Amino acid sequence: MTEALPTLWFVLIAVLWAGYLFLEGFDLGVGMLMKLMARNDTQRRVLLNTVGPVWDGNEVWLVTAVGATFAAFPHWYASLLSALYLPFLLVLLGLIFRAVAFEWRGKRDSDAWRDRWDWSIAVGSFIAAAGIGAALALTTTGLPLDVNGNRVGGAFAWATMPALLGAVAVVLFCLVHAAAFVALKTEGSIRSQADRLFRRLLPVAMIPFLGWALLVQVGSGTVVTWFVVVLAVVAFIASYRAATVGRDGRAFAGLGVGMLALIGSIFGAAFPVVLPSTLDPAFDLTVQNASSSPYTLGLMSLVACFGLPLVLAYQAWTYWVFRRRVSEASIPAAHAVTAL
């Protein structure tokens, strides 16, 4: 049983990252659409209202994924985050500016004021998506690590083509995922805009994600993981067909299933390596040599049995409560508020 715990926690961490991309994907994408799709302040406020009740809860998955990596695989955590210090610092700054902008955007009735915070949301969302994409791509394709798990090279040794591919893949996925979500959650002209954007973007947006999956498959894929990639392609086709006939829910679900399948195929092909070394395969970090003690993993498993269902339950309840569509007609006119 103790020998299986590192594998169990590798799977759980993969699930946490997949959950983060599924939930925070449309969240970050909506932030970018604030400047890419919305035509006026009312439409931007509609976009904000689609994610307003859930965006901070979605970020719990990022905190949990990084925290679980730290506790279950401290060597993986140390090597990855130290090698990617600059990208993760930018991700953190992007998320901070984005969170502040959500809270401060409506505090003053000024177009210039709102425009600055809108750019903070859009740029912060882009930086966070690109940084997470680069990090996940590198943890499945490799970094220049020595025998001690230390990065070899300068501060930009991580800046490679796989990192760029992962960054582009996640940014484009977030945009198309957001378009599907906005079409599902809104009414009127903004829904039509999102639906058109989704159908135009989907055939192109998932190509980098497929390229990332294929890059990992070529190096270490199995029959099962190749089959999962095929299932992902089928899910994307089904998502596009659903969008063409106005089935917003099925389009959103199909895209999500396709992304989850690709993430599953990527982590499945990488297993049992959690962080490859591009210098020498003997320096690879694996589920065995990078994991914590069996006692730590056992205690974490016990806590997860209670904590994970609780997180899933409260997030499901939140989405159920705020399930209704938002329209421009439901947005009141902007106005100044005088403090009493």
Short mmCIF file of C-alpha atoms in Angstrom, two decimals:
data_model
loop_
_atom_site.label_atom_id
_atom_site.label_comp_id
_atom_site.label_asym_id
_atom_site.label_seq_id
_atom_site.Cartn_x
_atom_site.Cartn_y
_atom_site.Cartn_z
CA MET A 1 0.00 0.00 0.00
CA THR A 2 2.76 2.46 0.91
CA GLU A 3 4.44 1.85 -2.46
CA ALA A 4 1.25 2.94 -4.24
CA LEU A 5 0.90 6.24 -2.35
CA PRO A 6 3.36 8.21 -4.55
CA THR A 7 1.46 7.06 -7.64
CA LEU A 8 -1.84 8.00 -6.01
CA TRP A 9 -0.61 11.50 -5.26
CA PHE A 10 0.80 11.92 -8.76
CA VAL A 11 -2.69 11.16 -10.07
CA LEU A 12 -4.30 13.52 -7.56
CA ILE A 13 -1.95 16.37 -8.49
CA ALA A 14 -2.71 15.77 -12.18
CA VAL A 15 -6.43 15.96 -11.30
CA LEU A 16 -5.89 19.21 -9.42
CA TRP A 17 -4.10 20.80 -12.38
CA ALA A 18 -6.80 19.55 -14.74
CA GLY A 19 -9.48 20.97 -12.44
CA TYR A 20 -7.64 24.28 -12.30
CA LEU A 21 -7.45 24.53 -16.09
CA PHE A 22 -11.12 23.57 -16.45
CA LEU A 23 -12.42 26.11 -13.92
CA GLU A 24 -9.84 28.89 -14.08
CA GLY A 25 -9.50 28.45 -17.84
CA PHE A 26 -12.74 30.23 -18.70
CA ASP A 27 -12.12 32.57 -15.76
CA LEU A 28 -8.79 33.80 -17.16
CA GLY A 29 -10.23 33.80 -20.66
CA VAL A 30 -13.09 36.06 -19.63
CA GLY A 31 -10.49 38.46 -18.23
CA MET A 32 -8.73 38.59 -21.59
CA LEU A 33 -12.04 39.01 -23.44
CA MET A 34 -12.60 42.21 -21.45
CA LYS A 35 -10.39 43.88 -24.05
CA LEU A 36 -10.66 41.47 -26.96
CA MET A 37 -14.42 41.06 -27.34
CA ALA A 38 -16.43 43.46 -25.17
CA ARG A 39 -17.47 46.57 -27.12
CA ASN A 40 -18.56 48.85 -24.28
CA ASP A 41 -18.61 49.16 -20.51
CA THR A 42 -21.95 47.40 -20.17
CA GLN A 43 -20.66 44.32 -21.98
CA ARG A 44 -17.54 44.33 -19.82
CA ARG A 45 -19.72 44.39 -16.73
CA VAL A 46 -21.70 41.46 -18.11
CA LEU A 47 -18.45 39.53 -18.53
CA LEU A 48 -17.42 40.39 -14.98
CA ASN A 49 -20.77 39.23 -13.65
CA THR A 50 -20.41 35.81 -15.30
CA VAL A 51 -17.32 35.04 -13.21
CA GLY A 52 -17.81 37.44 -10.30
CA PRO A 53 -19.25 34.86 -7.87
CA VAL A 54 -16.73 32.11 -8.72
CA TRP A 55 -13.36 33.50 -9.78
CA ASP A 56 -11.75 33.49 -6.33
CA GLY A 57 -13.03 29.97 -5.60
CA ASN A 58 -11.53 28.75 -8.87
CA GLU A 59 -8.07 29.89 -7.74
CA VAL A 60 -8.29 27.48 -4.81
CA TRP A 61 -7.35 24.75 -7.27
CA LEU A 62 -4.05 26.47 -8.07
CA VAL A 63 -3.19 26.91 -4.40
CA THR A 64 -4.13 23.29 -3.69
CA ALA A 65 -2.16 21.92 -6.66
CA VAL A 66 1.02 23.79 -5.66
CA GLY A 67 0.53 22.98 -1.97
CA ALA A 68 -0.03 19.29 -2.69
CA THR A 69 3.14 19.21 -4.81
CA PHE A 70 5.09 20.80 -1.96
CA ALA A 71 3.83 18.26 0.57
CA ALA A 72 3.76 15.10 -1.55
CA PHE A 73 6.77 15.69 -3.81
CA PRO A 74 9.10 18.24 -2.16
CA HIS A 75 11.94 17.57 -4.62
CA TRP A 76 9.60 18.14 -7.57
CA TYR A 77 8.35 21.35 -5.97
CA ALA A 78 11.86 22.61 -5.16
CA SER A 79 13.31 21.92 -8.60
CA LEU A 80 10.34 23.22 -10.59
CA LEU A 81 9.63 26.41 -8.68
CA SER A 82 13.27 27.39 -8.25
CA ALA A 83 14.00 26.80 -11.95
CA LEU A 84 10.89 28.80 -12.90
CA TYR A 85 11.26 31.52 -10.29
CA LEU A 86 10.74 34.39 -12.74
CA PRO A 87 7.69 32.92 -14.54
CA PHE A 88 5.99 32.07 -11.25
CA LEU A 89 6.75 35.55 -9.91
CA LEU A 90 5.05 37.03 -12.99
CA VAL A 91 2.09 34.68 -12.53
CA LEU A 92 1.74 35.81 -8.93
CA LEU A 93 1.88 39.49 -9.90
CA GLY A 94 -0.64 38.91 -12.68
CA LEU A 95 -3.08 37.24 -10.29
CA ILE A 96 -2.60 40.01 -7.71
CA PHE A 97 -3.28 42.83 -10.18
CA ARG A 98 -6.23 40.89 -11.57
CA ALA A 99 -7.76 40.34 -8.13
CA VAL A 100 -7.29 43.99 -7.13
CA ALA A 101 -8.86 45.10 -10.41
CA PHE A 102 -11.95 42.97 -9.81
CA GLU A 103 -12.48 44.74 -6.48
CA TRP A 104 -11.49 48.30 -7.45
CA ARG A 105 -12.85 48.65 -10.98
CA GLY A 106 -16.27 49.89 -9.88
CA LYS A 107 -15.12 52.14 -7.05
CA ARG A 108 -15.17 55.31 -9.18
CA ASP A 109 -17.48 56.51 -11.95
CA SER A 110 -14.72 57.34 -14.41
CA ASP A 111 -14.05 55.85 -17.85
CA ALA A 112 -10.30 56.36 -17.48
CA TRP A 113 -10.36 54.68 -14.06
CA ARG A 114 -12.29 51.68 -15.35
CA ASP A 115 -10.10 51.40 -18.45
CA ARG A 116 -6.93 51.10 -16.37
CA TRP A 117 -8.42 48.32 -14.26
CA ASP A 118 -9.81 46.58 -17.36
CA TRP A 119 -6.28 46.44 -18.75
CA SER A 120 -5.07 45.09 -15.41
CA ILE A 121 -7.63 42.29 -15.61
CA ALA A 122 -6.82 41.48 -19.25
CA VAL A 123 -3.02 41.61 -18.94
CA GLY A 124 -3.01 39.87 -15.55
CA SER A 125 -5.16 37.06 -16.94
CA PHE A 126 -2.89 36.68 -19.98
CA ILE A 127 0.29 36.55 -17.88
CA ALA A 128 -1.21 34.01 -15.47
CA ALA A 129 -2.42 31.75 -18.28
CA ALA A 130 0.88 31.94 -20.19
CA GLY A 131 2.97 31.31 -17.08
CA ILE A 132 0.96 28.30 -15.93
CA GLY A 133 1.01 26.87 -19.46
CA ALA A 134 4.79 27.21 -19.69
CA ALA A 135 5.28 25.61 -16.25
CA LEU A 136 3.05 22.62 -17.01
CA ALA A 137 4.68 22.09 -20.40
CA LEU A 138 8.15 22.13 -18.86
CA THR A 139 7.25 19.72 -16.06
CA THR A 140 6.23 17.20 -18.74
CA THR A 141 8.97 17.89 -21.32
CA GLY A 142 11.95 18.69 -19.10
CA LEU A 143 14.35 21.25 -17.66
CA PRO A 144 18.18 21.27 -17.55
CA LEU A 145 18.58 19.66 -14.11
CA ASP A 146 21.76 18.21 -12.64
CA VAL A 147 22.08 15.17 -10.39
CA ASN A 148 20.91 17.20 -7.38
CA GLY A 149 17.83 18.54 -9.15
CA ASN A 150 19.32 22.02 -9.53
CA ARG A 151 18.82 24.06 -12.69
CA VAL A 152 21.85 24.31 -14.96
CA GLY A 153 22.13 27.60 -16.84
CA GLY A 154 21.03 31.17 -16.27
CA ALA A 155 17.76 32.67 -15.15
CA PHE A 156 16.23 32.10 -18.59
CA ALA A 157 17.29 28.49 -19.08
CA TRP A 158 13.58 27.62 -18.98
CA ALA A 159 12.82 29.78 -22.05
CA THR A 160 12.56 26.98 -24.61
CA MET A 161 10.20 26.04 -27.44
CA PRO A 162 8.19 23.61 -25.25
CA ALA A 163 7.66 26.44 -22.75
CA LEU A 164 6.40 28.72 -25.52
CA LEU A 165 4.19 25.96 -26.87
CA GLY A 166 2.64 25.37 -23.45
CA ALA A 167 2.09 29.09 -22.91
CA VAL A 168 0.35 29.52 -26.28
CA ALA A 169 -1.68 26.34 -25.75
CA VAL A 170 -3.12 27.43 -22.40
CA VAL A 171 -3.75 31.05 -23.48
CA LEU A 172 -5.69 29.95 -26.56
CA PHE A 173 -7.56 27.30 -24.59
CA CYS A 174 -8.57 29.91 -22.01
CA LEU A 175 -9.89 32.19 -24.76
CA VAL A 176 -11.98 29.53 -26.49
CA HIS A 177 -13.14 28.10 -23.14
CA ALA A 178 -14.22 31.59 -22.09
CA ALA A 179 -16.13 32.06 -25.34
CA ALA A 180 -18.02 28.82 -24.68
CA PHE A 181 -18.70 29.86 -21.08
CA VAL A 182 -19.93 33.34 -22.01
CA ALA A 183 -22.25 31.86 -24.66
CA LEU A 184 -23.60 29.55 -21.95
CA LYS A 185 -24.00 32.23 -19.28
CA THR A 186 -25.29 35.28 -21.18
CA GLU A 187 -28.18 36.43 -23.35
CA GLY A 188 -28.54 38.87 -26.21
CA SER A 189 -25.85 40.35 -28.43
CA ILE A 190 -22.92 39.37 -26.22
CA ARG A 191 -24.01 35.74 -26.37
CA SER A 192 -24.08 35.92 -30.16
CA GLN A 193 -20.61 37.46 -30.20
CA ALA A 194 -19.26 34.73 -27.93
CA ASP A 195 -20.88 31.99 -29.99
CA ARG A 196 -19.33 33.31 -33.21
CA LEU A 197 -15.93 33.67 -31.55
CA PHE A 198 -16.11 30.12 -30.21
CA ARG A 199 -16.88 28.59 -33.60
CA ARG A 200 -14.16 30.60 -35.34
CA LEU A 201 -11.51 30.03 -32.69
CA LEU A 202 -11.99 26.37 -31.73
CA PRO A 203 -10.51 24.73 -34.88
CA VAL A 204 -7.32 26.78 -34.47
CA ALA A 205 -7.08 27.27 -30.71
CA MET A 206 -6.64 23.62 -29.79
CA ILE A 207 -3.81 22.95 -32.25
CA PRO A 208 -1.02 24.07 -29.84
CA PHE A 209 -2.59 22.00 -27.03
CA LEU A 210 -2.66 18.96 -29.32
CA GLY A 211 0.94 19.74 -30.33
CA TRP A 212 1.99 19.72 -26.66
CA ALA A 213 0.20 16.40 -26.09
CA LEU A 214 1.77 14.86 -29.20
CA LEU A 215 5.24 16.08 -28.18
CA VAL A 216 4.93 14.15 -24.91
CA GLN A 217 3.34 11.14 -26.61
CA VAL A 218 6.16 10.81 -29.14
CA GLY A 219 8.68 10.72 -26.30
CA SER A 220 6.97 8.34 -23.88
CA GLY A 221 3.38 7.64 -24.94
CA THR A 222 1.59 4.31 -24.62
CA VAL A 223 -1.28 2.77 -26.52
CA VAL A 224 -3.67 3.97 -23.81
CA THR A 225 -2.46 7.57 -23.81
CA TRP A 226 -2.54 7.72 -27.62
CA PHE A 227 -6.13 6.48 -27.50
CA VAL A 228 -6.99 9.21 -24.99
CA VAL A 229 -5.62 11.81 -27.42
CA VAL A 230 -7.96 10.45 -30.10
CA LEU A 231 -10.87 10.73 -27.63
CA ALA A 232 -9.91 14.37 -27.04
CA VAL A 233 -10.10 15.11 -30.75
CA VAL A 234 -13.52 13.44 -30.92
CA ALA A 235 -14.69 15.58 -27.98
CA PHE A 236 -13.52 18.77 -29.74
CA ILE A 237 -15.39 17.81 -32.91
CA ALA A 238 -18.52 17.08 -30.88
CA SER A 239 -18.14 20.44 -29.12
CA TYR A 240 -17.96 22.29 -32.43
CA ARG A 241 -20.98 20.45 -33.84
CA ALA A 242 -22.97 21.25 -30.69
CA ALA A 243 -22.13 24.94 -31.05
CA THR A 244 -23.33 25.01 -34.65
CA VAL A 245 -26.81 23.91 -33.55
CA GLY A 246 -27.01 26.21 -30.54
CA ARG A 247 -26.36 23.64 -27.79
CA ASP A 248 -24.23 25.85 -25.57
CA GLY A 249 -24.07 23.44 -22.63
CA ARG A 250 -22.90 20.53 -24.76
CA ALA A 251 -20.35 22.73 -26.54
CA PHE A 252 -18.89 23.87 -23.22
CA ALA A 253 -18.88 20.34 -21.81
CA GLY A 254 -17.33 18.84 -24.96
CA LEU A 255 -14.50 21.35 -24.92
CA GLY A 256 -13.88 20.68 -21.24
CA VAL A 257 -13.87 16.92 -21.73
CA GLY A 258 -11.40 17.28 -24.59
CA MET A 259 -9.04 19.38 -22.46
CA LEU A 260 -9.28 16.94 -19.54
CA ALA A 261 -8.49 14.08 -21.91
CA LEU A 262 -5.42 15.88 -23.25
CA ILE A 263 -4.14 16.64 -19.74
CA GLY A 264 -4.74 13.01 -18.79
CA SER A 265 -2.81 11.80 -21.82
CA ILE A 266 0.08 14.19 -21.09
CA PHE A 267 0.48 13.22 -17.43
CA GLY A 268 -0.20 9.57 -18.26
CA ALA A 269 2.58 9.51 -20.85
CA ALA A 270 4.99 11.33 -18.51
CA PHE A 271 4.43 8.88 -15.63
CA PRO A 272 6.43 7.86 -13.59
CA VAL A 273 8.63 10.89 -14.30
CA VAL A 274 7.42 14.06 -12.58
CA LEU A 275 10.17 16.33 -13.93
CA PRO A 276 12.52 15.12 -16.69
CA SER A 277 16.09 16.31 -16.97
CA THR A 278 17.14 17.38 -20.46
CA LEU A 279 20.79 16.81 -19.51
CA ASP A 280 20.64 13.13 -18.59
CA PRO A 281 17.67 10.77 -18.07
CA ALA A 282 19.48 9.46 -14.98
CA PHE A 283 18.78 12.85 -13.35
CA ASP A 284 15.00 12.60 -13.86
CA LEU A 285 12.77 13.15 -10.85
CA THR A 286 10.23 10.34 -10.52
CA VAL A 287 7.29 9.53 -8.27
CA GLN A 288 9.63 7.42 -6.16
CA ASN A 289 12.76 9.53 -5.75
CA ALA A 290 10.91 12.87 -5.43
CA SER A 291 8.16 11.87 -2.98
CA SER A 292 7.72 12.44 0.74
CA SER A 293 7.80 9.65 3.33
CA PRO A 294 5.02 7.04 3.40
CA TYR A 295 3.81 8.47 6.72
CA THR A 296 3.40 11.96 5.22
CA LEU A 297 1.63 10.63 2.14
CA GLY A 298 -0.65 8.46 4.28
CA LEU A 299 -1.63 11.40 6.48
CA MET A 300 -2.24 13.57 3.41
CA SER A 301 -4.45 10.87 1.92
CA LEU A 302 -6.56 10.80 5.06
CA VAL A 303 -7.01 14.58 5.00
CA ALA A 304 -7.81 14.53 1.27
CA CYS A 305 -10.61 12.02 1.83
CA PHE A 306 -12.46 14.72 3.78
CA GLY A 307 -11.13 17.93 2.23
CA LEU A 308 -11.52 17.20 -1.49
CA PRO A 309 -15.23 16.25 -1.34
CA LEU A 310 -15.86 19.39 0.73
CA VAL A 311 -14.20 21.61 -1.88
CA LEU A 312 -16.13 19.93 -4.69
CA ALA A 313 -19.41 20.28 -2.78
CA TYR A 314 -19.12 23.98 -2.00
CA GLN A 315 -18.00 24.81 -5.54
CA ALA A 316 -20.84 22.79 -7.06
CA TRP A 317 -23.28 24.62 -4.75
CA THR A 318 -21.86 28.00 -5.80
CA TYR A 319 -22.25 27.26 -9.50
CA TRP A 320 -25.79 26.01 -8.90
CA VAL A 321 -26.82 29.16 -7.03
CA PHE A 322 -25.43 31.42 -9.78
CA ARG A 323 -26.54 29.27 -12.69
CA ARG A 324 -28.84 31.78 -14.42
CA ARG A 325 -27.81 33.73 -17.51
CA VAL A 326 -26.73 37.39 -17.38
CA SER A 327 -27.81 39.99 -19.93
CA GLU A 328 -27.04 43.63 -20.64
CA ALA A 329 -30.56 44.52 -19.51
CA SER A 330 -29.77 43.29 -15.98
CA ILE A 331 -26.80 45.67 -15.59
CA PRO A 332 -27.75 48.98 -13.89
CA ALA A 333 -26.29 52.24 -15.10
CA ALA A 334 -22.95 53.25 -13.59
CA HIS A 335 -23.30 55.83 -10.86
CA ALA A 336 -21.27 57.46 -8.14
CA VAL A 337 -21.82 56.44 -4.53
CA THR A 338 -21.58 59.06 -1.79
CA ALA A 339 -20.24 57.84 1.54
CA LEU A 340 -22.48 58.54 4.51
#
